[in-house]
Coordinates of N, CA and C and ligand atoms in Angstrom, one line a residue:
M13 N -52.1 -29.2 19.7 CA -51.3 -28.2 18.5 C -50.9 -29.0 17.4
D14 N -50.1 -28.4 15.9 CA -49.7 -29.0 15.6 C -48.7 -27.6 14.5
L15 N -47.6 -27.7 14.7 CA -45.7 -26.8 14.0 C -45.7 -27.0 13.2
V16 N -45.4 -26.4 11.9 CA -44.3 -27.1 11.4 C -43.1 -25.7 11.0
L17 N -41.8 -26.9 11.7 CA -40.9 -25.8 11.4 C -39.9 -26.0 10.2
L18 N -39.8 -24.9 9.5 CA -39.4 -25.0 8.2 C -38.2 -23.7 8.2
G19 N -37.5 -24.9 7.3 CA -35.6 -24.0 7.3 C -34.5 -25.0 6.1
A20 N -33.3 -24.2 5.8 CA -33.0 -25.5 5.1 C -32.3 -25.5 6.1
P21 N -31.8 -26.8 5.1 CA -30.3 -27.8 5.7 C -29.5 -27.8 6.0
G22 N -30.0 -27.7 7.6 CA -28.6 -27.4 8.4 C -29.0 -25.2 9.9
A23 N -30.7 -25.3 8.9 CA -30.8 -24.6 9.4 C -31.1 -24.5 11.4
G24 N -31.2 -25.3 12.1 CA -31.4 -26.4 13.1 C -32.9 -26.3 13.7
K25 N -33.8 -26.9 12.9 CA -35.1 -27.7 13.1 C -34.5 -28.5 13.3
G26 N -33.5 -29.2 13.3 CA -34.1 -30.7 14.6 C -33.0 -30.3 15.6
T27 N -32.3 -29.9 15.6 CA -31.5 -29.1 17.1 C -33.2 -28.9 18.4
Q28 N -33.7 -27.3 17.3 CA -35.0 -27.1 18.2 C -36.9 -28.0 18.2
A29 N -36.5 -28.8 17.5 CA -37.3 -29.7 18.0 C -37.3 -30.0 19.0
E30 N -35.6 -31.3 18.6 CA -36.1 -31.7 20.2 C -36.2 -31.0 21.3
R31 N -35.8 -29.8 22.2 CA -36.7 -28.7 22.8 C -37.7 -27.9 22.4
L32 N -38.3 -28.5 22.0 CA -39.7 -27.4 21.8 C -40.4 -28.7 22.1
E33 N -40.4 -30.0 22.7 CA -39.8 -31.6 22.5 C -40.6 -30.8 23.4
Q34 N -40.0 -30.9 24.5 CA -39.7 -31.5 26.3 C -40.4 -30.8 26.7
W35 N -40.7 -29.2 25.4 CA -41.5 -27.7 26.3 C -42.8 -28.0 26.2
L36 N -42.9 -28.6 25.0 CA -44.8 -28.3 24.2 C -45.3 -29.4 25.4
A37 N -44.3 -31.3 24.9 CA -44.9 -33.1 25.5 C -46.1 -33.2 24.2
I38 N -44.7 -32.2 23.1 CA -46.1 -33.2 22.0 C -44.5 -33.6 21.6
P39 N -45.0 -34.9 20.2 CA -43.8 -35.3 20.0 C -42.9 -34.2 18.3
Q40 N -41.4 -35.1 18.6 CA -40.8 -33.9 17.0 C -41.2 -34.8 16.5
V41 N -41.9 -34.9 15.0 CA -41.9 -35.9 13.1 C -41.1 -35.6 12.7
S42 N -40.2 -36.0 12.7 CA -38.8 -35.7 11.6 C -38.5 -36.9 10.2
S43 N -39.8 -36.1 9.0 CA -39.3 -37.7 8.2 C -37.3 -37.8 7.8
G44 N -37.1 -36.8 7.2 CA -35.0 -37.2 7.8 C -35.3 -38.6 8.5
D45 N -35.4 -38.3 9.9 CA -35.2 -39.3 10.9 C -35.8 -40.5 10.7
L46 N -37.9 -40.5 10.5 CA -38.0 -41.4 9.6 C -37.5 -42.2 8.9
F47 N -37.3 -41.5 7.5 CA -35.9 -42.6 6.7 C -34.6 -43.1 6.8
R48 N -34.3 -42.4 7.9 CA -32.6 -43.1 8.1 C -33.8 -44.2 9.4
V49 N -33.9 -44.2 10.1 CA -34.8 -45.5 10.7 C -35.3 -46.5 9.6
N50 N -35.4 -45.9 8.0 CA -35.9 -47.5 7.8 C -34.7 -47.9 7.2
I51 N -33.4 -47.1 6.8 CA -32.1 -47.2 6.2 C -31.6 -48.4 6.7
A52 N -32.1 -47.6 8.3 CA -30.7 -48.7 9.4 C -31.0 -50.1 9.9
E53 N -33.2 -50.2 9.1 CA -34.0 -51.4 9.4 C -33.4 -52.2 7.8
G54 N -33.7 -51.6 7.2 CA -33.0 -51.7 5.7 C -34.7 -52.6 5.5
T55 N -36.0 -51.4 5.5 CA -37.6 -52.3 5.2 C -37.0 -52.0 3.7
A56 N -38.4 -51.8 2.8 CA -38.6 -51.3 1.5 C -38.5 -49.7 1.7
L57 N -39.6 -49.4 2.4 CA -39.4 -47.9 2.4 C -38.0 -47.7 2.4
G58 N -37.2 -47.7 3.2 CA -35.7 -47.7 3.9 C -35.3 -47.8 2.0
R59 N -35.0 -48.9 1.5 CA -34.3 -49.1 0.4 C -34.8 -48.3 -0.5
A60 N -36.0 -47.5 -0.5 CA -37.1 -46.6 -1.8 C -36.2 -45.0 -1.7
A61 N -35.8 -45.6 -0.9 CA -35.9 -43.4 0.0 C -34.1 -43.6 -0.4
Q62 N -33.2 -44.5 0.5 CA -31.7 -45.0 -0.1 C -31.0 -43.7 -1.7
S63 N -32.1 -43.6 -2.0 CA -31.0 -43.6 -3.5 C -31.2 -42.1 -3.0
Y64 N -32.0 -41.0 -3.0 CA -32.0 -40.4 -3.3 C -32.0 -39.7 -2.1
I65 N -32.1 -39.8 -0.9 CA -30.4 -39.2 0.2 C -29.3 -39.1 -0.1
D66 N -28.5 -40.4 -0.5 CA -28.0 -40.1 -1.4 C -27.3 -39.1 -1.6
R67 N -28.6 -38.9 -3.3 CA -27.3 -38.3 -3.7 C -27.6 -36.3 -3.4
G68 N -29.0 -36.0 -2.3 CA -29.6 -35.1 -1.8 C -31.2 -34.8 -3.3
A69 N -31.3 -35.2 -2.9 CA -32.5 -35.3 -3.5 C -33.6 -35.3 -2.5
L70 N -34.8 -34.7 -2.7 CA -35.9 -35.4 -2.3 C -36.8 -36.5 -2.6
V71 N -37.1 -37.7 -1.6 CA -37.7 -38.3 -1.9 C -39.1 -38.3 -2.0
P72 N -39.7 -39.0 -3.3 CA -40.6 -39.0 -4.3 C -42.3 -37.9 -3.0
D73 N -43.6 -37.6 -4.1 CA -44.3 -37.1 -2.5 C -45.5 -38.4 -2.1
D74 N -44.9 -39.3 -2.5 CA -46.5 -40.4 -3.1 C -45.9 -41.0 -1.2
V75 N -44.2 -41.3 -1.5 CA -43.6 -42.1 -0.7 C -43.6 -41.4 1.0
T76 N -43.0 -40.3 1.0 CA -42.9 -38.9 1.6 C -44.8 -39.2 2.6
I77 N -45.0 -38.7 1.6 CA -46.8 -38.5 2.2 C -47.4 -39.6 3.2
G78 N -46.7 -40.7 2.3 CA -47.4 -42.1 3.2 C -47.0 -42.7 4.5
M79 N -45.8 -41.9 4.4 CA -44.8 -42.6 5.4 C -45.3 -41.8 6.8
V80 N -45.4 -40.0 6.9 CA -45.6 -39.4 7.4 C -47.2 -39.3 9.0
A81 N -48.4 -39.9 7.1 CA -49.0 -40.7 7.3 C -49.9 -41.0 8.8
E82 N -48.8 -42.1 8.9 CA -48.6 -42.8 9.8 C -48.5 -42.8 10.6
R83 N -47.4 -42.0 10.9 CA -47.0 -41.6 12.6 C -47.5 -41.3 13.1
L84 N -48.3 -39.4 12.4 CA -49.1 -38.7 13.2 C -50.4 -39.7 13.4
A85 N -50.3 -40.8 12.5 CA -52.0 -41.6 13.5 C -51.8 -42.4 14.0
E86 N -50.0 -41.7 14.7 CA -49.9 -42.8 16.1 C -50.1 -42.0 16.9
A87 N -50.7 -43.2 18.4 CA -51.3 -42.4 20.1 C -50.1 -40.9 20.1
D88 N -49.3 -41.2 20.5 CA -48.5 -39.8 20.3 C -48.7 -38.7 20.2
C89 N -49.0 -38.8 18.7 CA -50.0 -37.4 18.4 C -50.6 -37.4 17.9
A90 N -51.3 -37.4 19.2 CA -53.4 -37.6 19.2 C -53.4 -35.9 19.5
D91 N -52.9 -35.1 20.5 CA -52.7 -33.7 20.3 C -51.3 -32.1 20.4
G92 N -50.7 -33.6 19.3 CA -50.2 -32.4 18.5 C -48.8 -32.9 17.9
A93 N -47.7 -32.4 17.0 CA -46.4 -32.8 16.8 C -46.0 -31.5 16.2
I94 N -44.7 -31.7 16.3 CA -43.8 -31.1 15.8 C -43.0 -31.4 14.9
L95 N -43.5 -30.3 13.6 CA -42.8 -31.8 12.1 C -41.8 -30.9 11.9
D96 N -40.2 -31.6 11.5 CA -39.8 -30.7 11.0 C -38.9 -31.7 9.8
G97 N -38.7 -30.9 8.7 CA -38.0 -31.4 7.1 C -40.0 -31.3 6.6
F98 N -41.3 -31.7 6.8 CA -42.2 -32.3 6.3 C -43.0 -31.0 6.6
P99 N -44.1 -30.7 5.6 CA -43.1 -30.7 4.4 C -42.4 -29.7 3.8
R100 N -42.3 -30.1 3.0 CA -41.3 -30.2 1.6 C -41.2 -29.2 0.7
T101 N -43.0 -29.5 0.4 CA -42.9 -29.3 -0.6 C -44.5 -28.7 -1.1
V102 N -44.8 -28.3 -1.9 CA -46.3 -27.6 -2.4 C -47.6 -28.5 -1.5
A103 N -47.1 -29.7 -3.1 CA -47.8 -31.2 -2.6 C -48.0 -31.6 -1.1
Q104 N -46.7 -31.4 -0.4 CA -46.7 -32.3 0.9 C -47.6 -30.8 1.6
A105 N -47.7 -29.6 1.2 CA -47.7 -29.2 2.2 C -49.8 -29.1 2.6
K106 N -50.0 -29.5 0.7 CA -51.3 -29.8 0.3 C -52.3 -31.0 1.3
A107 N -51.1 -32.1 1.7 CA -51.5 -33.6 2.2 C -51.6 -32.8 3.6
L108 N -50.7 -32.5 4.4 CA -50.8 -32.1 5.3 C -52.0 -31.4 5.7
D109 N -52.7 -30.0 5.0 CA -53.8 -29.7 5.3 C -54.6 -30.7 5.1
E110 N -55.1 -32.1 5.4 CA -56.1 -32.8 4.7 C -56.1 -33.4 5.9
L111 N -54.7 -34.1 5.9 CA -54.7 -35.3 6.3 C -54.8 -34.5 8.2
L112 N -55.4 -33.9 8.5 CA -54.9 -33.4 10.1 C -56.7 -32.6 10.3
A113 N -57.2 -32.2 8.9 CA -58.5 -31.9 8.5 C -59.6 -33.0 9.0
E114 N -58.0 -33.9 8.3 CA -59.7 -35.7 9.3 C -59.2 -35.6 10.8
M115 N -58.4 -35.0 10.9 CA -58.6 -35.3 12.2 C -59.1 -34.2 12.8
G116 N -59.8 -33.5 12.5 CA -60.3 -32.1 13.7 C -59.0 -30.4 13.9
R117 N -58.0 -30.8 12.8 CA -57.0 -30.3 13.8 C -56.3 -29.7 11.9
Q118 N -55.2 -28.1 12.4 CA -54.7 -28.1 11.2 C -53.5 -27.1 11.8
V119 N -52.5 -25.9 10.5 CA -51.5 -26.2 11.1 C -51.5 -25.5 11.9
D120 N -51.3 -24.7 12.5 CA -51.5 -23.7 14.4 C -50.1 -22.6 13.7
L121 N -49.1 -23.0 13.5 CA -48.0 -21.8 12.7 C -47.3 -22.5 12.3
V122 N -46.1 -21.3 11.6 CA -45.4 -22.0 10.7 C -44.1 -21.2 11.4
P123 N -42.6 -22.2 11.9 CA -41.5 -20.5 12.8 C -40.9 -20.2 11.2
Y124 N -41.1 -20.2 10.7 CA -39.8 -20.6 9.3 C -38.0 -19.9 10.0
V125 N -36.8 -20.9 10.2 CA -36.1 -20.8 10.7 C -35.5 -19.8 9.4
T126 N -34.4 -18.7 9.5 CA -33.5 -17.5 8.5 C -32.9 -18.0 8.3
V127 N -31.3 -19.0 8.2 CA -29.6 -18.9 7.6 C -29.0 -18.4 7.1
A128 N -28.2 -17.8 6.8 CA -27.3 -17.8 5.2 C -26.5 -18.9 5.2
R129 N -26.2 -18.7 4.1 CA -26.5 -19.9 3.5 C -24.4 -20.6 3.5
E130 N -23.6 -19.6 3.6 CA -22.0 -20.0 4.9 C -22.8 -20.0 5.6
T131 N -23.4 -20.1 6.5 CA -23.6 -20.8 7.7 C -24.0 -22.2 7.6
L132 N -25.2 -21.9 6.9 CA -26.0 -23.5 6.9 C -24.5 -24.3 6.8
L133 N -23.0 -23.8 5.5 CA -22.3 -25.0 5.7 C -21.7 -25.6 6.9
E134 N -21.0 -24.2 6.8 CA -21.3 -24.5 8.2 C -21.5 -25.6 9.2
R135 N -22.6 -25.4 9.9 CA -23.0 -25.9 11.0 C -23.4 -27.5 9.9
L136 N -23.6 -27.3 8.5 CA -23.5 -29.3 7.9 C -22.0 -29.8 8.6
G137 N -21.3 -29.1 7.8 CA -20.5 -29.8 7.8 C -19.5 -30.2 9.9
G138 N -20.0 -29.1 10.6 CA -19.6 -29.3 12.1 C -20.3 -31.0 13.0
R139 N -21.5 -31.3 12.1 CA -21.9 -31.5 12.3 C -21.6 -33.5 13.3
W140 N -22.3 -32.7 14.9 CA -22.2 -34.9 14.9 C -23.4 -35.5 15.3
T141 N -23.8 -37.2 14.9 CA -25.4 -37.6 15.2 C -25.0 -38.4 16.3
C142 N -26.1 -38.7 16.9 CA -25.5 -39.7 17.6 C -26.5 -40.9 17.4
R143 N -25.7 -42.3 16.8 CA -26.5 -43.3 16.7 C -27.2 -44.4 17.2
A144 N -27.1 -43.8 18.6 CA -28.4 -44.8 18.8 C -29.5 -43.2 19.6
C145 N -29.9 -42.2 20.6 CA -30.6 -41.0 20.1 C -31.0 -40.9 19.4
G146 N -30.1 -40.8 18.5 CA -30.6 -38.8 17.4 C -30.0 -37.4 18.2
A147 N -29.4 -37.6 19.5 CA -29.0 -35.8 19.8 C -28.4 -35.5 18.9
V148 N -27.6 -34.2 18.8 CA -27.3 -33.1 17.4 C -26.5 -32.4 18.4
Y149 N -25.2 -32.6 17.9 CA -23.5 -31.8 18.2 C -23.4 -30.9 16.9
H150 N -22.7 -30.0 18.0 CA -21.6 -29.2 16.6 C -19.9 -29.1 17.2
Q151 N -18.9 -29.1 16.6 CA -17.9 -29.6 17.1 C -17.5 -28.4 17.4
V152 N -18.3 -26.9 17.6 CA -17.9 -26.0 17.9 C -19.3 -25.6 18.9
Y153 N -20.6 -25.2 18.4 CA -21.2 -25.0 18.4 C -22.6 -25.5 20.3
R154 N -21.4 -26.8 19.9 CA -22.4 -28.1 21.1 C -21.8 -28.9 21.0
P155 N -19.8 -28.9 21.3 CA -20.1 -30.0 21.5 C -20.1 -31.2 22.5
P156 N -19.8 -32.9 22.3 CA -20.4 -32.8 23.4 C -19.4 -33.2 24.2
E157 N -19.7 -33.7 26.1 CA -18.6 -33.6 27.3 C -16.9 -33.9 26.4
V158 N -17.5 -35.4 26.0 CA -16.2 -36.7 25.9 C -16.6 -37.2 24.1
T159 N -15.1 -36.5 22.8 CA -15.5 -36.7 21.3 C -16.1 -38.0 21.4
G160 N -16.8 -37.9 20.3 CA -17.3 -39.5 19.9 C -18.3 -40.4 21.0
V161 N -18.8 -38.9 21.5 CA -19.5 -39.7 22.6 C -21.2 -38.9 22.9
C162 N -21.8 -39.9 23.5 CA -23.3 -38.6 22.7 C -23.8 -38.7 24.5
D163 N -24.2 -36.9 25.0 CA -23.6 -36.7 26.3 C -25.2 -37.7 27.2
V164 N -26.3 -37.9 26.0 CA -27.9 -38.1 26.6 C -27.9 -39.5 26.8
C165 N -27.2 -40.5 26.4 CA -27.5 -41.7 26.6 C -26.1 -42.4 26.3
G166 N -24.6 -42.5 25.6 CA -23.2 -42.7 25.2 C -23.3 -43.0 24.1
G167 N -24.5 -42.8 23.8 CA -24.2 -43.7 22.1 C -23.2 -43.0 21.3
E168 N -23.0 -44.0 20.2 CA -22.6 -43.3 19.5 C -22.1 -41.9 18.3
L169 N -20.6 -41.5 18.4 CA -21.9 -40.1 17.6 C -20.9 -40.0 16.0
Y170 N -21.7 -40.0 14.9 CA -21.5 -39.9 13.7 C -21.4 -38.9 12.2
Q171 N -20.5 -39.4 11.6 CA -21.6 -38.3 10.7 C -21.8 -38.7 9.7
R172 N -23.4 -38.0 9.8 CA -23.7 -38.3 8.2 C -24.1 -38.2 6.4
P173 N -23.7 -39.4 6.4 CA -23.6 -39.5 5.1 C -23.0 -38.7 3.4
D174 N -25.4 -37.7 4.4 CA -25.0 -36.9 2.7 C -24.6 -35.8 4.0
D175 N -23.8 -35.7 4.5 CA -23.2 -34.0 4.5 C -21.7 -33.9 3.8
T176 N -21.4 -35.3 3.4 CA -20.7 -34.3 2.6 C -20.8 -32.7 1.9
A177 N -19.3 -32.2 1.2 CA -19.7 -30.6 1.2 C -21.0 -31.3 -0.9
E178 N -20.1 -31.9 -1.6 CA -20.7 -31.7 -2.2 C -22.9 -31.9 -2.2
T179 N -22.6 -32.2 -1.4 CA -24.5 -33.5 -1.2 C -24.9 -32.1 0.0
Q180 N -24.4 -31.8 0.4 CA -24.8 -30.4 1.4 C -24.8 -29.2 0.7
A181 N -24.7 -29.0 -0.3 CA -24.8 -27.7 -1.5 C -26.1 -28.4 -2.3
R182 N -26.0 -29.5 -2.4 CA -27.3 -30.1 -3.2 C -27.9 -29.6 -2.9
R183 N -27.7 -30.6 -0.7 CA -29.9 -29.6 -0.6 C -29.9 -29.1 -0.4
I184 N -29.0 -28.0 -0.2 CA -29.8 -26.3 0.0 C -30.3 -26.0 -1.2
D185 N -29.9 -26.6 -2.7 CA -29.9 -26.2 -4.3 C -31.3 -27.1 -4.2
V186 N -32.1 -28.1 -3.6 CA -32.8 -28.4 -3.6 C -33.9 -27.6 -3.4
Y187 N -33.8 -27.1 -1.4 CA -34.8 -26.6 -0.6 C -34.7 -24.6 -1.4
M188 N -33.4 -24.5 -1.7 CA -34.5 -23.1 -2.5 C -35.4 -23.3 -3.8
Q189 N -35.2 -24.6 -4.5 CA -36.6 -25.2 -5.6 C -37.8 -25.6 -5.1
E190 N -37.6 -26.1 -3.9 CA -38.7 -27.0 -4.2 C -39.0 -26.6 -2.8
T191 N -38.4 -25.4 -2.3 CA -38.8 -25.9 -0.8 C -39.4 -24.9 -0.2
S192 N -38.5 -23.6 -1.5 CA -39.3 -22.4 -1.0 C -40.6 -21.7 -0.9
P193 N -40.8 -22.2 -1.8 CA -42.3 -21.7 -2.3 C -43.4 -21.9 -1.1
L194 N -42.7 -22.9 0.1 CA -43.4 -23.0 0.9 C -43.7 -22.0 1.8
I195 N -42.7 -20.8 1.7 CA -42.9 -19.8 2.3 C -44.4 -18.7 2.1
A196 N -44.1 -18.5 1.0 CA -45.3 -18.3 0.7 C -46.4 -18.5 0.4
Y197 N -47.1 -19.6 0.6 CA -48.0 -21.1 1.0 C -48.4 -20.5 2.2
Y198 N -47.0 -20.7 3.3 CA -48.1 -20.1 4.7 C -47.9 -19.2 5.0
R199 N -46.6 -18.1 3.8 CA -47.7 -16.6 4.9 C -49.3 -16.2 4.2
E200 N -49.2 -16.3 3.0 CA -50.9 -15.9 2.0 C -51.5 -16.7 3.0
R201 N -51.8 -17.8 4.5 CA -52.1 -19.2 5.6 C -52.2 -17.4 6.5
G202 N -51.1 -16.4 7.2 CA -51.1 -16.4 8.0 C -50.4 -16.9 9.2
L203 N -49.6 -18.0 8.3 CA -49.1 -18.9 9.5 C -47.5 -18.6 9.8
L204 N -46.7 -18.4 9.1 CA -45.5 -17.8 9.0 C -45.1 -17.0 10.3
V205 N -44.1 -17.0 10.7 CA -43.3 -16.3 11.5 C -42.1 -16.5 11.4
E206 N -41.5 -15.2 11.7 CA -40.1 -15.8 10.8 C -39.5 -15.6 12.0
I207 N -38.1 -16.3 12.0 CA -36.5 -15.9 13.4 C -35.6 -16.5 12.9
D208 N -34.8 -15.5 13.4 CA -33.5 -15.3 13.1 C -31.9 -16.5 13.4
G209 N -32.6 -17.3 12.4 CA -31.3 -18.4 13.0 C -30.7 -18.4 13.2
E210 N -29.2 -17.4 12.3 CA -28.0 -16.5 12.9 C -28.1 -16.6 14.7
R211 N -28.1 -16.1 15.3 CA -28.5 -16.7 17.1 C -28.5 -17.7 17.2
S212 N -26.7 -17.6 18.9 CA -26.9 -19.0 19.3 C -28.6 -20.4 19.8
I213 N -27.5 -21.3 20.1 CA -29.3 -22.0 19.4 C -29.9 -21.6 21.3
D214 N -29.9 -20.8 21.8 CA -30.1 -20.3 23.1 C -31.2 -19.5 22.2
E215 N -30.7 -18.4 22.1 CA -31.5 -17.8 21.7 C -32.5 -17.2 20.6
V216 N -32.2 -18.8 19.5 CA -33.1 -19.1 18.8 C -34.4 -19.5 19.0
E217 N -33.5 -20.6 20.9 CA -35.1 -21.4 21.1 C -36.3 -20.9 21.5
A218 N -35.2 -19.8 22.4 CA -35.7 -18.1 23.6 C -37.8 -17.3 21.9
A219 N -36.9 -17.0 20.6 CA -37.4 -17.1 19.9 C -38.5 -17.7 19.6
L220 N -38.3 -18.4 19.6 CA -39.0 -19.7 19.4 C -40.5 -20.1 19.7
R221 N -39.9 -19.7 21.8 CA -41.4 -20.1 22.8 C -41.5 -18.3 22.6
A222 N -41.6 -17.4 21.6 CA -42.3 -16.0 22.6 C -43.0 -16.5 21.3
A223 N -42.4 -16.6 20.3 CA -43.5 -16.7 18.9 C -44.9 -18.0 19.5
V224 N -44.6 -19.2 19.7 CA -45.4 -20.1 20.5 C -46.6 -19.9 20.6
S225 N -45.9 -18.5 22.3 CA -46.8 -18.3 23.3 C -47.4 -17.0 23.0
S226 N -47.3 -16.5 21.9 CA -48.2 -15.5 21.1 C -49.3 -15.7 20.9
M227 N -49.2 -17.1 19.5 CA -50.1 -17.3 18.4 C -51.3 -18.8 19.5
E228 N -50.4 -18.4 20.7 CA -51.3 -19.1 21.8 C -52.9 -18.5 22.9
R229 N -51.3 -17.1 23.2 CA -52.3 -16.1 23.8 C -53.5 -15.0 22.1
A230 N -53.2 -15.4 21.4 CA -53.9 -14.9 19.8 C -54.9 -15.5 20.2
S231 N -55.1 -17.0 19.5 CA -56.6 -18.4 19.6 C -56.8 -18.1 21.0
S232 N -56.3 -17.9 22.0 CA -57.5 -17.8 23.4 C -58.5 -16.5 23.8
Y233 N -57.8 -15.3 22.4 CA -59.0 -14.3 23.1 C -60.2 -14.0 22.4
C234 N -60.0 -15.1 23.4 CA -61.7 -14.1 22.6 C -62.4 -13.2 23.0
P235 N -62.7 -11.9 21.9 CA -63.0 -10.6 22.6 C -64.7 -10.5 22.7
Ligands
LIG327 P1 -33.6 -34.5 7.2 O1 -33.3 -35.1 7.7 O2 -34.9 -32.8 6.8 O3 -32.4 -33.1 7.0 P2 -32.5 -31.3 6.7 O4 -33.8 -30.5 6.2 O5 -31.3 -31.7 5.5 O6 -32.5 -31.3 8.2 P3 -30.6 -31.4 8.5 O7 -31.1 -32.4 9.9 O8 -30.0 -31.1 8.3 O9 -31.2 -29.6 9.1 P4 -31.2 -29.4 10.1 O10 -32.3 -28.0 9.8 O11 -32.2 -29.9 11.4 O12 -30.2 -28.7 11.4 P5 -29.9 -28.8 13.0 O13 -30.9 -28.8 13.9 O14 -29.0 -30.6 12.3 O15 -33.6 -34.4 5.2 C1 -32.7 -35.6 5.6 C2 -32.9 -36.1 3.1 O16 -33.9 -36.9 4.2 C3 -33.1 -35.2 2.5 O17 -32.2 -34.1 1.9 C4 -34.7 -36.3 2.1 O18 -33.5 -37.2 0.3 C5 -35.1 -37.0 2.4 N1 -35.9 -36.1 2.9 C6 -36.3 -35.4 4.8 N2 -37.6 -35.2 4.5 C7 -38.5 -35.5 3.1 C8 -39.3 -35.1 3.0 N3 -40.1 -33.9 3.1 N4 -39.1 -34.4 1.9 C9 -39.0 -35.2 0.9 N5 -37.6 -36.0 1.6 C10 -37.3 -35.7 2.8 O19 -28.8 -27.9 12.7 C11 -27.7 -28.1 12.5 C12 -26.2 -28.2 12.9 O20 -26.0 -27.3 13.3 C13 -25.5 -29.3 14.0 O21 -24.5 -29.3 14.1 C14 -26.7 -28.2 15.9 O22 -25.3 -28.8 16.2 C15 -26.1 -27.1 14.7 N6 -27.2 -25.7 15.6 C16 -28.1 -25.9 15.2 N7 -28.7 -24.9 15.5 C17 -27.6 -23.4 16.3 C18 -27.4 -22.0 15.9 N8 -28.6 -21.9 16.6 N9 -25.9 -22.2 17.0 C19 -25.3 -22.5 16.1 N10 -24.7 -23.8 15.7 C20 -26.1 -24.9 15.8

């Protein structure tokens, strides 16, 4: 099964992808996480991406598509993936369709997590991320048991450099301009399911599970 989690920065895509990963036993493929690993390791790809990420702009399509294509070709993605943060442009969506078609697959469902702008800013402003395992926390909505320490692995929590007030606003604007056209792209293909992301993390997870289960029932129904 291949899912595309769609939603603005701070909508909760990463938080939910982590949970769906365990339930569906397919990996989360986060383009943002892949970039951050490359930046931390100082690779050529990381150096190419860093200036775009720092200013809240999108990394060029060719770089991004190549990186995600390589990740999807890895063995753990053989049964599908939960795509988080990719695609972000119509060109990326078309490239994903082609990549999956080459593997005899297709996008099965696109849960679109909707959240108001002021909520997005509040979530991004309070986010803490584990430097070691990438687990995501919020100082109010999902606090760690010990301040500054990851519950999962004991790693150090940090605030992402692209979570400054100015870059947050820019990322949301970029999303509105460049990524929101994907809503129509996937709606026209009958794949989009809107999920109200203003609810608690557990409630959003339950709605996502219901959407996936309903899609599975519909696709296995052969009259
Ligand atoms: P990326 O890492 O993908 O960032 P993003 O899309 O901006 O999304 P975020 O990770 O900020 O938010 P999220 O929706 O995952 O929310 P989260 O679960 O963390 O991309 C970073 C950059 O990389 C981009 O700006 C771009 O430069 C580049 N890039 C990446 N992909 C690219 C692509 N395809 N093409 C080109 N460039 C690309 O939650 C946020 C906070 O809210 C957390 O603190 C969480 O605990 C909390 N929270 C979550 N859900 C809830 C809830 N229901 N209630 C209360 N709190 C909640």
